[in-house]
PDB file of C-alpha atoms and ligand atoms in Angstrom:
ATOM      1  CA  MET A   1    -107.493 164.244-109.715  1.00 98.00           C
ATOM      2  CA  PHE A   2    -104.945 163.770-106.958  1.00 98.00           C
ATOM      3  CA  ILE A   3    -101.524 162.273-107.785  1.00 98.00           C
ATOM      4  CA  THR A   4     -98.659 161.731-105.355  1.00 99.00           C
ATOM      5  CA  PHE A   5     -94.974 160.978-105.852  1.00 99.00           C
ATOM      6  CA  GLU A   6     -92.950 158.971-103.387  1.00 98.00           C
ATOM      7  CA  GLY A   7     -89.451 157.588-103.035  1.00 98.00           C
ATOM      8  CA  ILE A   8     -86.381 158.136-100.932  1.00 96.00           C
ATOM      9  CA  ASP A   9     -84.623 161.505-101.077  1.00 94.00           C
ATOM     10  CA  GLY A  10     -82.916 162.063-104.431  1.00 93.00           C
ATOM     11  CA  SER A  11     -84.955 159.433-106.312  1.00 96.00           C
ATOM     12  CA  GLY A  12     -86.153 161.923-108.946  1.00 96.00           C
ATOM     13  CA  LYS A  13     -89.615 162.952-107.726  1.00 97.00           C
ATOM     14  CA  SER A  14     -89.338 166.706-108.323  1.00 97.00           C
ATOM     15  CA  THR A  15     -87.943 166.122-111.819  1.00 97.00           C
ATOM     16  CA  GLN A  16     -90.964 164.026-112.818  1.00 98.00           C
ATOM     17  CA  ILE A  17     -93.487 166.301-111.105  1.00 98.00           C
ATOM     18  CA  TYR A  18     -92.127 169.263-113.053  1.00 98.00           C
ATOM     19  CA  LEU A  19     -92.397 167.370-116.361  1.00 98.00           C
ATOM     20  CA  LEU A  20     -95.887 166.050-115.653  1.00 98.00           C
ATOM     21  CA  ALA A  21     -97.127 169.475-114.562  1.00 98.00           C
ATOM     22  CA  ASN A  22     -95.867 170.930-117.874  1.00 98.00           C
ATOM     23  CA  SER A  23     -97.569 168.227-119.953  1.00 98.00           C
ATOM     24  CA  LEU A  24    -100.878 168.724-118.129  1.00 98.00           C
ATOM     25  CA  THR A  25    -100.688 172.513-118.326  1.00 98.00           C
ATOM     26  CA  GLU A  26    -100.109 172.265-122.089  1.00 98.00           C
ATOM     27  CA  LEU A  27    -103.409 170.376-122.277  1.00 96.00           C
ATOM     28  CA  ASN A  28    -105.078 173.291-120.452  1.00 97.00           C
ATOM     29  CA  PHE A  29    -105.567 171.551-117.115  1.00 97.00           C
ATOM     30  CA  THR A  30    -105.199 173.674-114.012  1.00 98.00           C
ATOM     31  CA  VAL A  31    -102.397 172.043-112.066  1.00 98.00           C
ATOM     32  CA  LYS A  32    -101.401 172.620-108.462  1.00 98.00           C
ATOM     33  CA  VAL A  33     -97.920 171.431-107.516  1.00 98.00           C
ATOM     34  CA  LEU A  34     -97.309 170.914-103.796  1.00 98.00           C
ATOM     35  CA  ARG A  35     -94.683 169.403-101.559  1.00 97.00           C
ATOM     36  CA  GLU A  36     -94.881 167.848 -98.132  1.00 98.00           C
ATOM     37  CA  PRO A  37     -94.314 169.063 -95.575  1.00 97.00           C
ATOM     38  CA  GLY A  38     -95.254 172.518 -96.861  1.00 96.00           C
ATOM     39  CA  GLY A  39     -97.641 174.313 -99.182  1.00 96.00           C
ATOM     40  CA  ASN A  40     -98.997 176.826 -96.646  1.00 96.00           C
ATOM     41  CA  ILE A  41     -97.588 178.963 -93.849  1.00 97.00           C
ATOM     42  CA  VAL A  42     -98.293 176.618 -90.926  1.00 98.00           C
ATOM     43  CA  SER A  43     -96.949 173.533 -92.741  1.00 97.00           C
ATOM     44  CA  GLU A  44     -93.841 175.395 -93.976  1.00 97.00           C
ATOM     45  CA  ASN A  45     -93.121 176.365 -90.361  1.00 97.00           C
ATOM     46  CA  ILE A  46     -93.515 172.713 -89.307  1.00 97.00           C
ATOM     47  CA  ARG A  47     -91.182 171.758 -92.195  1.00 97.00           C
ATOM     48  CA  ASN A  48     -88.561 174.132 -90.914  1.00 96.00           C
ATOM     49  CA  LEU A  49     -88.906 172.745 -87.403  1.00 95.00           C
ATOM     50  CA  LEU A  50     -88.596 169.135 -88.631  1.00 96.00           C
ATOM     51  CA  LEU A  51     -85.777 169.502 -91.131  1.00 96.00           C
ATOM     52  CA  HIS A  52     -83.613 172.248 -89.701  1.00 95.00           C
ATOM     53  CA  THR A  53     -83.377 171.671 -85.975  1.00 93.00           C
ATOM     54  CA  ASP A  54     -80.194 170.380 -84.325  1.00 91.00           C
ATOM     55  CA  ASP A  55     -82.230 168.930 -81.454  1.00 93.00           C
ATOM     56  CA  ILE A  56     -83.190 165.277 -81.240  1.00 94.00           C
ATOM     57  CA  VAL A  57     -86.765 164.817 -82.443  1.00 96.00           C
ATOM     58  CA  GLU A  58     -88.518 161.801 -80.906  1.00 97.00           C
ATOM     59  CA  PRO A  59     -90.015 159.452 -83.544  1.00 98.00           C
ATOM     60  CA  ARG A  60     -93.570 159.897 -82.197  1.00 98.00           C
ATOM     61  CA  CYS A  61     -93.166 163.666 -82.230  1.00 98.00           C
ATOM     62  CA  GLU A  62     -91.744 163.469 -85.759  1.00 98.00           C
ATOM     63  CA  LEU A  63     -94.749 161.440 -86.947  1.00 98.00           C
ATOM     64  CA  LEU A  64     -97.260 163.796 -85.376  1.00 98.00           C
ATOM     65  CA  LEU A  65     -95.569 166.880 -86.805  1.00 98.00           C
ATOM     66  CA  PHE A  66     -95.440 165.470 -90.353  1.00 98.00           C
ATOM     67  CA  THR A  67     -99.084 164.445 -90.115  1.00 98.00           C
ATOM     68  CA  ALA A  68    -100.092 167.772 -88.540  1.00 98.00           C
ATOM     69  CA  ALA A  69     -98.548 169.553 -91.537  1.00 98.00           C
ATOM     70  CA  ARG A  70    -100.499 167.148 -93.783  1.00 98.00           C
ATOM     71  CA  ALA A  71    -103.803 167.895 -92.029  1.00 98.00           C
ATOM     72  CA  GLN A  72    -103.353 171.613 -92.636  1.00 98.00           C
ATOM     73  CA  LEU A  73    -102.344 171.109 -96.288  1.00 98.00           C
ATOM     74  CA  VAL A  74    -105.288 168.820 -97.052  1.00 98.00           C
ATOM     75  CA  SER A  75    -107.835 171.096 -95.461  1.00 98.00           C
ATOM     76  CA  GLN A  76    -106.478 174.439 -96.672  1.00 98.00           C
ATOM     77  CA  VAL A  77    -105.113 173.603-100.107  1.00 98.00           C
ATOM     78  CA  ILE A  78    -105.627 170.091-101.511  1.00 98.00           C
ATOM     79  CA  LYS A  79    -109.343 169.659-100.777  1.00 98.00           C
ATOM     80  CA  PRO A  80    -110.328 173.123-102.102  1.00 98.00           C
ATOM     81  CA  ALA A  81    -108.227 172.576-105.250  1.00 98.00           C
ATOM     82  CA  LEU A  82    -109.821 169.175-105.912  1.00 98.00           C
ATOM     83  CA  ASP A  83    -113.288 170.620-105.289  1.00 98.00           C
ATOM     84  CA  ASN A  84    -112.414 173.232-107.909  1.00 98.00           C
ATOM     85  CA  GLY A  85    -111.581 170.512-110.456  1.00 97.00           C
ATOM     86  CA  ASP A  86    -107.811 171.139-110.408  1.00 98.00           C
ATOM     87  CA  ILE A  87    -105.219 168.404-110.782  1.00 98.00           C
ATOM     88  CA  VAL A  88    -103.085 168.228-107.648  1.00 98.00           C
ATOM     89  CA  LEU A  89     -99.532 166.825-107.859  1.00 98.00           C
ATOM     90  CA  CYS A  90     -97.944 166.336-104.464  1.00 98.00           C
ATOM     91  CA  ASP A  91     -94.305 165.550-103.702  1.00 98.00           C
ATOM     92  CA  ARG A  92     -94.856 163.059-100.809  1.00 98.00           C
ATOM     93  CA  TYR A  93     -98.026 162.289 -98.843  1.00 98.00           C
ATOM     94  CA  ILE A  94     -99.350 159.515 -96.543  1.00 98.00           C
ATOM     95  CA  ASP A  95     -96.918 156.861 -97.812  1.00 98.00           C
ATOM     96  CA  SER A  96     -93.908 158.937 -96.699  1.00 98.00           C
ATOM     97  CA  SER A  97     -95.061 158.626 -93.090  1.00 98.00           C
ATOM     98  CA  VAL A  98     -95.474 154.867 -93.445  1.00 98.00           C
ATOM     99  CA  ALA A  99     -92.099 154.413 -95.181  1.00 98.00           C
ATOM    100  CA  TYR A 100     -90.033 156.858 -93.066  1.00 98.00           C
ATOM    101  CA  GLN A 101     -91.671 156.856 -89.633  1.00 98.00           C
ATOM    102  CA  GLY A 102     -93.101 153.311 -89.913  1.00 98.00           C
ATOM    103  CA  TYR A 103     -90.339 151.328 -91.593  1.00 98.00           C
ATOM    104  CA  GLY A 104     -87.508 153.838 -91.096  1.00 98.00           C
ATOM    105  CA  ARG A 105     -88.110 154.792 -87.440  1.00 97.00           C
ATOM    106  CA  GLN A 106     -89.938 151.520 -86.741  1.00 98.00           C
ATOM    107  CA  LEU A 107     -93.157 152.951 -85.289  1.00 98.00           C
ATOM    108  CA  PRO A 108     -96.249 150.671 -85.515  1.00 98.00           C
ATOM    109  CA  ILE A 109     -97.700 150.751 -89.043  1.00 98.00           C
ATOM    110  CA  ASP A 110    -101.320 150.360 -87.889  1.00 98.00           C
ATOM    111  CA  ASP A 111    -101.020 153.488 -85.711  1.00 98.00           C
ATOM    112  CA  ILE A 112     -99.572 155.424 -88.656  1.00 98.00           C
ATOM    113  CA  ASN A 113    -102.399 154.321 -90.944  1.00 98.00           C
ATOM    114  CA  ASN A 114    -104.925 155.491 -88.339  1.00 98.00           C
ATOM    115  CA  ILE A 115    -103.187 158.830 -87.803  1.00 98.00           C
ATOM    116  CA  ASN A 116    -102.896 159.354 -91.575  1.00 98.00           C
ATOM    117  CA  ALA A 117    -106.605 158.643 -92.009  1.00 98.00           C
ATOM    118  CA  PHE A 118    -107.446 161.109 -89.230  1.00 98.00           C
ATOM    119  CA  ALA A 119    -105.119 163.829 -90.579  1.00 98.00           C
ATOM    120  CA  THR A 120    -106.413 163.602 -94.145  1.00 98.00           C
ATOM    121  CA  ALA A 121    -110.070 162.896 -93.296  1.00 98.00           C
ATOM    122  CA  GLY A 122    -109.587 159.786 -95.433  1.00 98.00           C
ATOM    123  CA  LEU A 123    -108.360 161.511 -98.604  1.00 98.00           C
ATOM    124  CA  VAL A 124    -106.416 158.928-100.649  1.00 98.00           C
ATOM    125  CA  PRO A 125    -104.669 159.764-103.963  1.00 98.00           C
ATOM    126  CA  ASP A 126    -106.062 158.526-107.286  1.00 98.00           C
ATOM    127  CA  ALA A 127    -102.570 157.308-108.146  1.00 98.00           C
ATOM    128  CA  THR A 128     -99.165 157.207-106.495  1.00 98.00           C
ATOM    129  CA  PHE A 129     -95.804 156.754-108.202  1.00 99.00           C
ATOM    130  CA  ILE A 130     -92.950 155.305-106.200  1.00 98.00           C
ATOM    131  CA  LEU A 131     -89.557 156.032-107.726  1.00 98.00           C
ATOM    132  CA  ASP A 132     -87.547 153.080-106.539  1.00 98.00           C
ATOM    133  CA  LEU A 133     -83.798 153.552-106.147  1.00 98.00           C
ATOM    134  CA  ALA A 134     -81.023 152.049-104.025  1.00 97.00           C
ATOM    135  CA  PRO A 135     -80.161 154.404-101.146  1.00 96.00           C
ATOM    136  CA  LEU A 136     -76.498 154.676-102.148  1.00 94.00           C
ATOM    137  CA  GLU A 137     -77.402 155.806-105.642  1.00 95.00           C
ATOM    138  CA  ALA A 138     -80.015 158.225-104.332  1.00 93.00           C
ATOM    139  CA  SER A 139     -77.523 159.760-101.916  1.00 89.00           C
ATOM    140  CA  ASN A 140     -74.934 160.127-104.710  1.00 90.00           C
ATOM    141  CA  ARG A 141     -77.525 162.064-106.705  1.00 89.00           C
ATOM    142  CA  ALA A 142     -78.409 164.166-103.692  1.00 81.00           C
ATOM    143  CA  ASP A 143     -74.695 164.834-103.016  1.00 82.00           C
ATOM    144  CA  SER A 144     -74.192 166.240-106.504  1.00 78.00           C
ATOM    145  CA  ARG A 145     -77.237 168.439-105.942  1.00 77.00           C
ATOM    146  CA  PHE A 146     -75.713 169.717-102.668  1.00 75.00           C
ATOM    147  CA  ASP A 147     -72.509 170.548-104.575  1.00 76.00           C
ATOM    148  CA  LEU A 148     -74.405 172.339-107.330  1.00 75.00           C
ATOM    149  CA  THR A 149     -76.628 174.353-105.008  1.00 80.00           C
ATOM    150  CA  SER A 150     -74.122 174.795-102.124  1.00 74.00           C
ATOM    151  CA  THR A 151     -76.681 173.379 -99.670  1.00 82.00           C
ATOM    152  CA  SER A 152     -76.121 170.683 -97.046  1.00 86.00           C
ATOM    153  CA  PRO A 153     -78.116 167.597 -95.969  1.00 88.00           C
ATOM    154  CA  ASP A 154     -81.127 168.302 -93.722  1.00 90.00           C
ATOM    155  CA  ARG A 155     -81.899 166.380 -90.498  1.00 90.00           C
ATOM    156  CA  MET A 156     -83.784 163.596 -92.299  1.00 91.00           C
ATOM    157  CA  GLU A 157     -81.119 163.251 -94.995  1.00 89.00           C
ATOM    158  CA  LYS A 158     -78.562 162.531 -92.266  1.00 89.00           C
ATOM    159  CA  SER A 159     -80.501 159.406 -91.162  1.00 89.00           C
ATOM    160  CA  GLY A 160     -78.038 156.927 -92.721  1.00 91.00           C
ATOM    161  CA  ASN A 161     -78.022 154.041 -95.178  1.00 93.00           C
ATOM    162  CA  GLU A 162     -79.821 151.513 -92.953  1.00 96.00           C
ATOM    163  CA  PHE A 163     -82.676 153.916 -92.340  1.00 96.00           C
ATOM    164  CA  PHE A 164     -83.099 154.562 -96.068  1.00 96.00           C
ATOM    165  CA  THR A 165     -82.875 150.846 -96.864  1.00 97.00           C
ATOM    166  CA  ARG A 166     -85.749 150.201 -94.442  1.00 98.00           C
ATOM    167  CA  ALA A 167     -87.722 153.109 -95.948  1.00 98.00           C
ATOM    168  CA  ARG A 168     -87.158 151.779 -99.472  1.00 98.00           C
ATOM    169  CA  ASN A 169     -88.342 148.294 -98.465  1.00 98.00           C
ATOM    170  CA  GLY A 170     -91.285 149.950 -96.764  1.00 98.00           C
ATOM    171  CA  TYR A 171     -92.269 151.623-100.013  1.00 98.00           C
ATOM    172  CA  LEU A 172     -92.117 148.283-101.837  1.00 98.00           C
ATOM    173  CA  HIS A 173     -94.354 146.758 -99.187  1.00 98.00           C
ATOM    174  CA  ILE A 174     -96.832 149.644 -99.517  1.00 98.00           C
ATOM    175  CA  ALA A 175     -96.943 149.007-103.284  1.00 98.00           C
ATOM    176  CA  HIS A 176     -97.557 145.325-102.696  1.00 98.00           C
ATOM    177  CA  MET A 177    -100.488 146.115-100.382  1.00 98.00           C
ATOM    178  CA  ASN A 178    -102.039 148.755-102.704  1.00 98.00           C
ATOM    179  CA  PRO A 179    -101.641 147.428-106.257  1.00 98.00           C
ATOM    180  CA  GLU A 180    -104.542 149.486-107.673  1.00 97.00           C
ATOM    181  CA  ARG A 181    -103.247 152.852-106.515  1.00 98.00           C
ATOM    182  CA  VAL A 182     -99.468 152.487-106.345  1.00 98.00           C
ATOM    183  CA  HIS A 183     -97.126 152.193-109.346  1.00 98.00           C
ATOM    184  CA  VAL A 184     -93.484 151.330-108.729  1.00 98.00           C
ATOM    185  CA  LEU A 185     -91.032 152.707-111.288  1.00 98.00           C
ATOM    186  CA  ASN A 186     -87.355 151.886-111.615  1.00 98.00           C
ATOM    187  CA  ALA A 187     -85.791 155.276-110.877  1.00 98.00           C
ATOM    188  CA  ARG A 188     -82.590 154.251-112.693  1.00 98.00           C
ATOM    189  CA  SER A 189     -84.460 154.492-116.007  1.00 98.00           C
ATOM    190  CA  SER A 190     -83.866 157.610-118.066  1.00 98.00           C
ATOM    191  CA  ILE A 191     -85.813 160.745-117.195  1.00 98.00           C
ATOM    192  CA  GLN A 192     -87.677 160.431-120.505  1.00 98.00           C
ATOM    193  CA  ASP A 193     -88.591 156.741-120.035  1.00 98.00           C
ATOM    194  CA  LEU A 194     -89.936 157.514-116.574  1.00 98.00           C
ATOM    195  CA  GLN A 195     -91.898 160.439-117.939  1.00 98.00           C
ATOM    196  CA  GLU A 196     -93.485 158.157-120.566  1.00 98.00           C
ATOM    197  CA  SER A 197     -94.399 155.454-118.022  1.00 98.00           C
ATOM    198  CA  ILE A 198     -96.024 158.060-115.791  1.00 98.00           C
ATOM    199  CA  TRP A 199     -97.899 159.571-118.713  1.00 98.00           C
ATOM    200  CA  LYS A 200     -99.367 156.166-119.657  1.00 98.00           C
ATOM    201  CA  VAL A 201    -100.971 155.875-116.218  1.00 98.00           C
ATOM    202  CA  ILE A 202    -102.128 159.500-116.134  1.00 98.00           C
ATOM    203  CA  SER A 203    -103.688 159.427-119.601  1.00 97.00           C
ATOM    204  CA  GLY A 204    -105.541 156.235-118.609  1.00 97.00           C
ATOM    205  CA  LEU A 205    -106.883 157.995-115.509  1.00 97.00           C
ATOM    206  CA  LEU A 206    -107.931 161.054-117.522  1.00 96.00           C
ATOM    207  CA  GLN A 207    -109.789 158.815-119.973  1.00 94.00           C
ATOM    208  CA  ARG A 208    -111.603 157.049-117.139  1.00 91.00           C
ATOM    209  CA  LYS A 209    -112.589 160.382-115.535  1.00 85.00           C
ATOM    210  CA  LYS A 210    -114.052 161.550-118.864  1.00 82.00           C
ATOM    211  CA  GLN A 211    -116.344 158.517-119.185  1.00 76.00           C
TER     212      GLN A 211
HETATM  213  P1  ADP B 301     -86.131 164.207-105.415  1.00 91.69           P
HETATM  214  O1  ADP B 301     -87.153 165.270-105.682  1.00 91.69           O
HETATM  215  O2  ADP B 301     -86.746 162.846-105.334  1.00 91.69           O
HETATM  216  O3  ADP B 301     -85.258 164.501-104.228  1.00 91.69           O
HETATM  217  P2  ADP B 301     -84.812 165.182-107.828  1.00 91.69           P
HETATM  218  O4  ADP B 301     -85.873 165.177-108.887  1.00 91.69           O
HETATM  219  O5  ADP B 301     -84.454 166.485-107.203  1.00 91.69           O
HETATM  220  O6  ADP B 301     -85.169 164.110-106.686  1.00 91.69           O
HETATM  221  O7  ADP B 301     -83.531 164.472-108.443  1.00 91.69           O
HETATM  222  C1  ADP B 301     -82.312 164.336-107.702  1.00 91.69           C
HETATM  223  C2  ADP B 301     -81.137 164.474-108.681  1.00 91.69           C
HETATM  224  O8  ADP B 301     -81.128 163.367-109.594  1.00 91.69           O
HETATM  225  C3  ADP B 301     -81.207 165.738-109.549  1.00 91.69           C
HETATM  226  O9  ADP B 301     -79.894 166.210-109.731  1.00 91.69           O
HETATM  227  C4  ADP B 301     -81.800 165.240-110.865  1.00 91.69           C
HETATM  228  O10 ADP B 301     -81.376 166.011-111.974  1.00 91.69           O
HETATM  229  C5  ADP B 301     -81.238 163.817-110.960  1.00 91.69           C
HETATM  230  N1  ADP B 301     -82.173 162.901-111.635  1.00 91.69           N
HETATM  231  C6  ADP B 301     -83.520 162.926-111.618  1.00 91.69           C
HETATM  232  N2  ADP B 301     -84.034 161.905-112.344  1.00 91.69           N
HETATM  233  C7  ADP B 301     -82.987 161.204-112.819  1.00 91.69           C
HETATM  234  C8  ADP B 301     -82.873 160.014-113.637  1.00 91.69           C
HETATM  235  N3  ADP B 301     -83.933 159.363-114.081  1.00 91.69           N
HETATM  236  N4  ADP B 301     -81.630 159.582-113.927  1.00 91.69           N
HETATM  237  C9  ADP B 301     -80.532 160.233-113.463  1.00 91.69           C
HETATM  238  N5  ADP B 301     -80.571 161.356-112.697  1.00 91.69           N
HETATM  239  C10 ADP B 301     -81.784 161.840-112.366  1.00 91.69           C
HETATM  240  P1  TYD B 302     -87.718 167.095 -98.964  1.00 91.69           P
HETATM  241  O1  TYD B 302     -86.467 167.871 -99.156  1.00 91.69           O
HETATM  242  O2  TYD B 302     -89.013 167.711 -99.355  1.00 91.69           O
HETATM  243  O3  TYD B 302     -87.653 165.671 -99.678  1.00 91.69           O
HETATM  244  P2  TYD B 302     -86.801 165.271-100.948  1.00 91.69           P
HETATM  245  O4  TYD B 302     -85.376 165.247-100.480  1.00 91.69           O
HETATM  246  O5  TYD B 302     -87.322 163.928-101.310  1.00 91.69           O
HETATM  247  O6  TYD B 302     -87.044 166.295-102.019  1.00 91.69           O
HETATM  248  O7  TYD B 302     -87.707 166.710 -97.442  1.00 91.69           O
HETATM  249  C1  TYD B 302     -88.719 166.082 -96.790  1.00 91.69           C
HETATM  250  C2  TYD B 302     -88.091 165.075 -95.840  1.00 91.69           C
HETATM  251  O8  TYD B 302     -89.057 164.688 -94.875  1.00 91.69           O
HETATM  252  C3  TYD B 302     -87.647 163.815 -96.563  1.00 91.69           C
HETATM  253  O9  TYD B 302     -86.433 163.368 -95.975  1.00 91.69           O
HETATM  254  C4  TYD B 302     -88.740 162.829 -96.218  1.00 91.69           C
HETATM  255  C5  TYD B 302     -89.222 163.283 -94.876  1.00 91.69           C
HETATM  256  N1  TYD B 302     -90.641 162.960 -94.584  1.00 91.69           N
HETATM  257  C6  TYD B 302     -90.938 162.040 -93.588  1.00 91.69           C
HETATM  258  O10 TYD B 302     -90.024 161.478 -92.943  1.00 91.69           O
HETATM  259  N2  TYD B 302     -92.245 161.754 -93.301  1.00 91.69           N
HETATM  260  C7  TYD B 302     -93.272 162.364 -93.966  1.00 91.69           C
HETATM  261  O11 TYD B 302     -94.456 162.077 -93.684  1.00 91.69           O
HETATM  262  C8  TYD B 302     -92.942 163.308 -94.999  1.00 91.69           C
HETATM  263  C9  TYD B 302     -94.026 164.003 -95.753  1.00 91.69           C
HETATM  264  C10 TYD B 302     -91.613 163.584 -95.262  1.00 91.69           C
END
């Protein structure tokens, strides 16, 4: 089973992935937790290039690098794990490219869908959760995390409120177009309420897989 989490930076994805991974592990499932871009040496190097350069990265280059990292992750890690019967939880996947490079950077959505399909060899998640939050609130959360961890915003996180507003609207459009796969959750709900909503969907999927 392949589950992805989406939402603008600071919306609460890692928090929910951690909780879901624990619940599944307690039930004796083998769980693989991954993040994009990353999860293997090549993709971590691409991540570093994308997030920690001071140079201007052209939108088309940005798209191709994110999707190149995805191609490597799918082929080297996600596909083998799924073939092995593991549950894969991924922090971001194809929808991030549509929301950020499509709606955020305003590249053509059809091209992104085609490039995503090529990069992943057509691998689509069984379910996707979008944690929906206003950009200002998400950046306040992220700011307190920067204070706590003494880190600073990366290149993408410096993209500004208008960019994140477009990305958020992009996510809502993606949900509208993919009602079977994509579940939108109000990220302002409590951590526990979100965890319960996610669990309802996951337990339904597990039941269906058993039958
Ligand atoms: P992301 O992985 O999407 O960037 P995180 O899970 O790291 O987001 O959460 C960002 C910050 O918001 C963290 O400090 C986290 O503790 C806090 N947070 C997560 N979920 C909630 C929530 N439902 N309500 C309030 N704060 C939250
Ligand atoms: P990361 O720190 O993993 O995200 P988060 O702050 O949500 O925990 O950083 C990944 C950044 O890359 C994030 O700003 C979203 C962006 N991104 C894209 O623009 N396109 C993509 O296809 C992916 C996977 C990520």
